[in-house]
mmCIF file of C-alpha atoms and ligand atoms in Angstrom:
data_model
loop_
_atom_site.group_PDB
_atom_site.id
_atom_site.type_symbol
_atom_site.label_atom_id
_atom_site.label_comp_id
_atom_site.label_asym_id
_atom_site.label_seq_id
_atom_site.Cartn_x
_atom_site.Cartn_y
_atom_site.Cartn_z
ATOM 1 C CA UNK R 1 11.381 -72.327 29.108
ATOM 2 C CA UNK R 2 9.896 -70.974 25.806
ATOM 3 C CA UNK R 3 11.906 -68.872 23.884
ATOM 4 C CA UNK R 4 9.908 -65.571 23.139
ATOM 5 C CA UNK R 5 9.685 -66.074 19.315
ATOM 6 C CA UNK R 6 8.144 -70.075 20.043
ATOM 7 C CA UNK R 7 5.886 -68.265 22.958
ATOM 8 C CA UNK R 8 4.568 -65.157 20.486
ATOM 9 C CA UNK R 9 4.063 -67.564 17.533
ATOM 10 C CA UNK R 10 1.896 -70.151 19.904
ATOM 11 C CA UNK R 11 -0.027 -67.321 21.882
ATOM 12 C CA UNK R 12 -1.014 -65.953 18.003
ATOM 13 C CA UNK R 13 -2.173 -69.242 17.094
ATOM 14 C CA UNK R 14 -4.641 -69.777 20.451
ATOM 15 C CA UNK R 15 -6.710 -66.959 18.872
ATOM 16 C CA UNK R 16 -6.596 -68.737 15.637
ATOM 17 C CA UNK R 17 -7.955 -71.565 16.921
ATOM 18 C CA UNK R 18 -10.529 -69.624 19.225
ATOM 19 C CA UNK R 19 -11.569 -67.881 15.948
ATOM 20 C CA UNK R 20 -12.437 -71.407 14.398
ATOM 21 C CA UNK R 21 -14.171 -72.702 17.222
ATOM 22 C CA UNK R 22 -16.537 -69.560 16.758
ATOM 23 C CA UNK R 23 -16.563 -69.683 13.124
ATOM 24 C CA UNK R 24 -17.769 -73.165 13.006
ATOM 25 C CA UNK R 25 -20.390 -72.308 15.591
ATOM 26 C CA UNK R 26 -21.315 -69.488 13.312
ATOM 27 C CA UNK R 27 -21.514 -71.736 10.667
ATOM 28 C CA UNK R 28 -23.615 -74.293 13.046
ATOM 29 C CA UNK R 29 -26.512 -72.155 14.075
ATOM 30 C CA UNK R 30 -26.693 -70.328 10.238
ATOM 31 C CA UNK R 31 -27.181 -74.551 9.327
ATOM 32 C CA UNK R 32 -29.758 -75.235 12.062
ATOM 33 C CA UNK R 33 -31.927 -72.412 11.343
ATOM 34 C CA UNK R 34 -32.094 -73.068 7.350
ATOM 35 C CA UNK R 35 -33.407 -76.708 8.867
ATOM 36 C CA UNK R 36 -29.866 -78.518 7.904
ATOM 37 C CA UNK R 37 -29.855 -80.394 11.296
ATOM 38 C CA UNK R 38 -27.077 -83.278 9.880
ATOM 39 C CA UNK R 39 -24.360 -79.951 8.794
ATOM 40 C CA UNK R 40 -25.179 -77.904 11.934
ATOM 41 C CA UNK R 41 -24.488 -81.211 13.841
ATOM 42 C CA UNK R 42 -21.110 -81.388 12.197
ATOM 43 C CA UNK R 43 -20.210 -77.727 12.596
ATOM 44 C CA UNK R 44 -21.206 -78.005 16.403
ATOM 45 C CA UNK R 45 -18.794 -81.199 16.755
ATOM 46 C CA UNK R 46 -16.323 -79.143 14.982
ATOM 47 C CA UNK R 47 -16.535 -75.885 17.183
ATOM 48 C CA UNK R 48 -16.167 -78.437 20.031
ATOM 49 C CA UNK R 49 -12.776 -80.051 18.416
ATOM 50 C CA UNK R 50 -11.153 -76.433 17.804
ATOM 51 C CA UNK R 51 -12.079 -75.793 20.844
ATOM 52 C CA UNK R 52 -9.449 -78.671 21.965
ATOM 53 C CA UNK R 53 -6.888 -77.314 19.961
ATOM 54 C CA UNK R 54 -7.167 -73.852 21.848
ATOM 55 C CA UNK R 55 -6.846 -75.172 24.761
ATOM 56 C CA UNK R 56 -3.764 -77.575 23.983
ATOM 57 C CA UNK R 57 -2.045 -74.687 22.944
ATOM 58 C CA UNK R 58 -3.148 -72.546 26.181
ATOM 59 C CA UNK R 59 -2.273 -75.420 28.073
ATOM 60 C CA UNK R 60 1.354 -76.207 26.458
ATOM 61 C CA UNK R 61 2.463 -72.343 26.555
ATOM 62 C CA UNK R 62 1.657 -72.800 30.575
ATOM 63 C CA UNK R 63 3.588 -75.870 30.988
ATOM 64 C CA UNK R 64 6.599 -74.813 29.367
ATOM 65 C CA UNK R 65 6.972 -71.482 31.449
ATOM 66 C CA UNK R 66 4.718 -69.084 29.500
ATOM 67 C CA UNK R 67 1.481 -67.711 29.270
ATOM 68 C CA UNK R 68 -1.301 -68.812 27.381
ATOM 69 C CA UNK R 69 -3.341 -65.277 26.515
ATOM 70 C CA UNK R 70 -6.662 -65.584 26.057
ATOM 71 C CA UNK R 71 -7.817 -62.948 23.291
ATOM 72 C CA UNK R 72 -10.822 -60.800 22.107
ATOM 73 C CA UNK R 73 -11.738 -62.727 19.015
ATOM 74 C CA UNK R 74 -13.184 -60.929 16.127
ATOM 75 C CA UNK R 75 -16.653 -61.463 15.392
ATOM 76 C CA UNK R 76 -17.294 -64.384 12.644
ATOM 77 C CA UNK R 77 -19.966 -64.130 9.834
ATOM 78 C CA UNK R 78 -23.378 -64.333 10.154
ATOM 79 C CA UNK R 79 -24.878 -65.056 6.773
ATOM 80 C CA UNK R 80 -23.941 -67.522 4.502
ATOM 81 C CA UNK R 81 -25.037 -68.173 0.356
ATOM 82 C CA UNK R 82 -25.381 -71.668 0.519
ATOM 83 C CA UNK R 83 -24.122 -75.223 2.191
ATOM 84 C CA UNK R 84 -21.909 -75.322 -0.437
ATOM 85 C CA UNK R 85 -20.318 -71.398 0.363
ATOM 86 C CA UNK R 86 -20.390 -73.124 4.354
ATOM 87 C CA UNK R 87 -17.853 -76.037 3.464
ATOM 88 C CA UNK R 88 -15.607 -74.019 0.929
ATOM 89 C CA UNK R 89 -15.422 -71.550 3.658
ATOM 90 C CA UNK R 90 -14.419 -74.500 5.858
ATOM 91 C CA UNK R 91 -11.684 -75.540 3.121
ATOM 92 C CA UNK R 92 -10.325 -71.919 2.763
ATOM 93 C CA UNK R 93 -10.500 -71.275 6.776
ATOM 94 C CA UNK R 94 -8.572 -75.212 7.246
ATOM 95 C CA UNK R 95 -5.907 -74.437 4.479
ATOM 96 C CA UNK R 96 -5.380 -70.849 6.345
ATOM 97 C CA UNK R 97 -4.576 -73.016 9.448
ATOM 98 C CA UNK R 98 -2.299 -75.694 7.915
ATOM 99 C CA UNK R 99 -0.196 -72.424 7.072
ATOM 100 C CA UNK R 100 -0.121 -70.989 10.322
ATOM 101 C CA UNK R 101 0.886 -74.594 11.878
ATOM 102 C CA UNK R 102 3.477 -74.481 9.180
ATOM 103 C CA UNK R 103 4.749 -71.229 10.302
ATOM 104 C CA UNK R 104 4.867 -72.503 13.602
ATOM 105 C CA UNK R 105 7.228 -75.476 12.422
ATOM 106 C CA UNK R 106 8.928 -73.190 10.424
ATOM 107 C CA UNK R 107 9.981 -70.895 13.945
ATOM 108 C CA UNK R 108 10.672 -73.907 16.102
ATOM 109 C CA UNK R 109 13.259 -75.060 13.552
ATOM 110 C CA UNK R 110 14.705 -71.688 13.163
ATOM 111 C CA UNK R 111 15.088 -71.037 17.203
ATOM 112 C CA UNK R 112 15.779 -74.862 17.227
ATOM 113 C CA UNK R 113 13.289 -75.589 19.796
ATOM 114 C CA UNK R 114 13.087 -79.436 18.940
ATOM 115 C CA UNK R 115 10.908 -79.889 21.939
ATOM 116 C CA UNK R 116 7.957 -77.747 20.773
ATOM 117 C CA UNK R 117 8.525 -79.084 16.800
ATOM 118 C CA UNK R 118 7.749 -82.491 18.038
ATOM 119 C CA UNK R 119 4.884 -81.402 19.873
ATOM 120 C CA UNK R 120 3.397 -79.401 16.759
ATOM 121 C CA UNK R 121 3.647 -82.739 14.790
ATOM 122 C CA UNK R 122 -0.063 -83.524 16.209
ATOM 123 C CA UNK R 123 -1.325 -80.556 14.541
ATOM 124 C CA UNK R 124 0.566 -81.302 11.528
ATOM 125 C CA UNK R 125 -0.980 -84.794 10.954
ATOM 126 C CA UNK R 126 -4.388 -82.720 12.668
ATOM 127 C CA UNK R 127 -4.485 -80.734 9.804
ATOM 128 C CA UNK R 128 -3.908 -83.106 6.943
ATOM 129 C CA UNK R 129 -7.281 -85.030 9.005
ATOM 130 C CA UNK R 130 -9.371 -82.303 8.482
ATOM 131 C CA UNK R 131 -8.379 -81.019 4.923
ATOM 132 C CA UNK R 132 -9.423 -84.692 3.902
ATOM 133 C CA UNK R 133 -12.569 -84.778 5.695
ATOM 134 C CA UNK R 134 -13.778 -81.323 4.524
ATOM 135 C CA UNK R 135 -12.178 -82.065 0.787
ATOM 136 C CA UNK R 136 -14.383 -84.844 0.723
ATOM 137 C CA UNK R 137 -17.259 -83.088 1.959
ATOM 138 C CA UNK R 138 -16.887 -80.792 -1.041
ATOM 139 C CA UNK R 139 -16.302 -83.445 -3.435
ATOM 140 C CA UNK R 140 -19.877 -84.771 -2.679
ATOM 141 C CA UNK R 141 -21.560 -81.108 -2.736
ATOM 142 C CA UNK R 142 -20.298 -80.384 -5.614
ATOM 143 C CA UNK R 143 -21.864 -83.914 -7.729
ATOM 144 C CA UNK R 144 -24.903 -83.133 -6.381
ATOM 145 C CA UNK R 145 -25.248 -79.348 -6.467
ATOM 146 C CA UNK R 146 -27.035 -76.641 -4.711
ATOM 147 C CA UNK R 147 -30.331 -78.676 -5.611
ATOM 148 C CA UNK R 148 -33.019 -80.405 -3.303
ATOM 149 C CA UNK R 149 -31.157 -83.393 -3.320
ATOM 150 C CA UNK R 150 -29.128 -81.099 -0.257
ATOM 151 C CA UNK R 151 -31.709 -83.164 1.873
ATOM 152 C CA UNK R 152 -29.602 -86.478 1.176
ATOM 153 C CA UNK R 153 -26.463 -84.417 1.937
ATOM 154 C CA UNK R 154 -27.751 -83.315 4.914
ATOM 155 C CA UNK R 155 -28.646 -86.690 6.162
ATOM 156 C CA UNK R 156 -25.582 -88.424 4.976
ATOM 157 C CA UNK R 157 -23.440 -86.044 6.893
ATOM 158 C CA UNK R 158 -25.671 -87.112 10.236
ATOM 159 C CA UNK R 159 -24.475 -90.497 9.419
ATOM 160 C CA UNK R 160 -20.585 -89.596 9.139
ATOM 161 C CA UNK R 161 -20.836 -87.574 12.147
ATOM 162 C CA UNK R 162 -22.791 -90.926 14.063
ATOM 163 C CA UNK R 163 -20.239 -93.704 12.825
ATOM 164 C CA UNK R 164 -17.513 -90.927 13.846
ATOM 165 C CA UNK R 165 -19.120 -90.804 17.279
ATOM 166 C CA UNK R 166 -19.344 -94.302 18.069
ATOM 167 C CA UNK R 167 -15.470 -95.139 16.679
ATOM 168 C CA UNK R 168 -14.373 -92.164 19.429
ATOM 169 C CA UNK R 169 -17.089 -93.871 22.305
ATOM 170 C CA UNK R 170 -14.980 -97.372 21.265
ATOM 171 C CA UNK R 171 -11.241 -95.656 21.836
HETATM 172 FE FE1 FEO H 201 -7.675 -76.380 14.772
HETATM 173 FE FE2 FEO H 201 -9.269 -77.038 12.187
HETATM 174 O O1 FEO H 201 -7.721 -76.439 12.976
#
């Protein structure tokens, strides 16, 4: 059984992740419609994997004798400056998660719930993942600028996301 503090802190972080899954679609469809098929194809695939992570968490507040609230989830933004203000929103959004995992952590240890602490280790290592992937992501954007040169971007990104789908078809 879930202590409350473990249960509140988990059922907060469902919505988190149900806030990124729509933020990233957000972010997809703003990419597909300014004809960046390769970065709307990555935000898509990334809506998809947050969309995971909600429903771990739904699922492991259920198991362990809670209940996994499902929330009204604010509305993400429409509009967006650039590719570039797309993946540093990415990097801010991912480094606001990492904290809330942390926090998460941080409760377990406190109400010495060693059970749900190991569990949260996925997210843990989830999180370093992503912070990499989108850090690197920025990296290139920002050698080769807001320019027309995006086109290369946008194709090279359709490659990662390709090589990334056949590694997960040969798990
Ligand atoms: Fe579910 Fe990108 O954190």
């Amino acid at each position: 059984m879930l202590k409350p503090q473990v249960e509140d802190i988990l059922v907060k972080q469902i919505e988190k992740e149900a806030y990124s899954s729509n933020l990233y679609l957000a972010m997809a469809v703003w990419a597909e419609t300014n004809g960046f098929a390769g970065v709307a194809d990555w935000m898509y695939a990334q809506a998809d994997e947050e969309r995971l992570h909600m429903l771990k968490f739904v699922k492991y507040v259920n198991e362990r004798g809670g209940k996994g609230v499902i929330p009204a989830i604010e509305m993400p933004p429409v509009n967006f400056e650039s590719v570039l203000d797309l993946f540093t929103k990415t990097m801010t959004h991912e480094n606001f998660i990492t904290e809330s995992i942390n926090e998460i952590v941080g409760v377990c240890m406190e109400q010495r719930d060693f059970n749900t602490l190991q569990w949260t280790q996925w997210f843990v290592n989830e999180q370093i993942e992503e912070e990499r992937n989108v850090s690197s992501l920025l990296d290139k954007l920002k050698m080769i600028g807001d320019s027309g040169t995006l086109y290369f971007f946008d194709r090279d990104i359709m490659a990662i996301r390709a090589a990334a789908s056949a590694a997960n078809a040969a798990q």
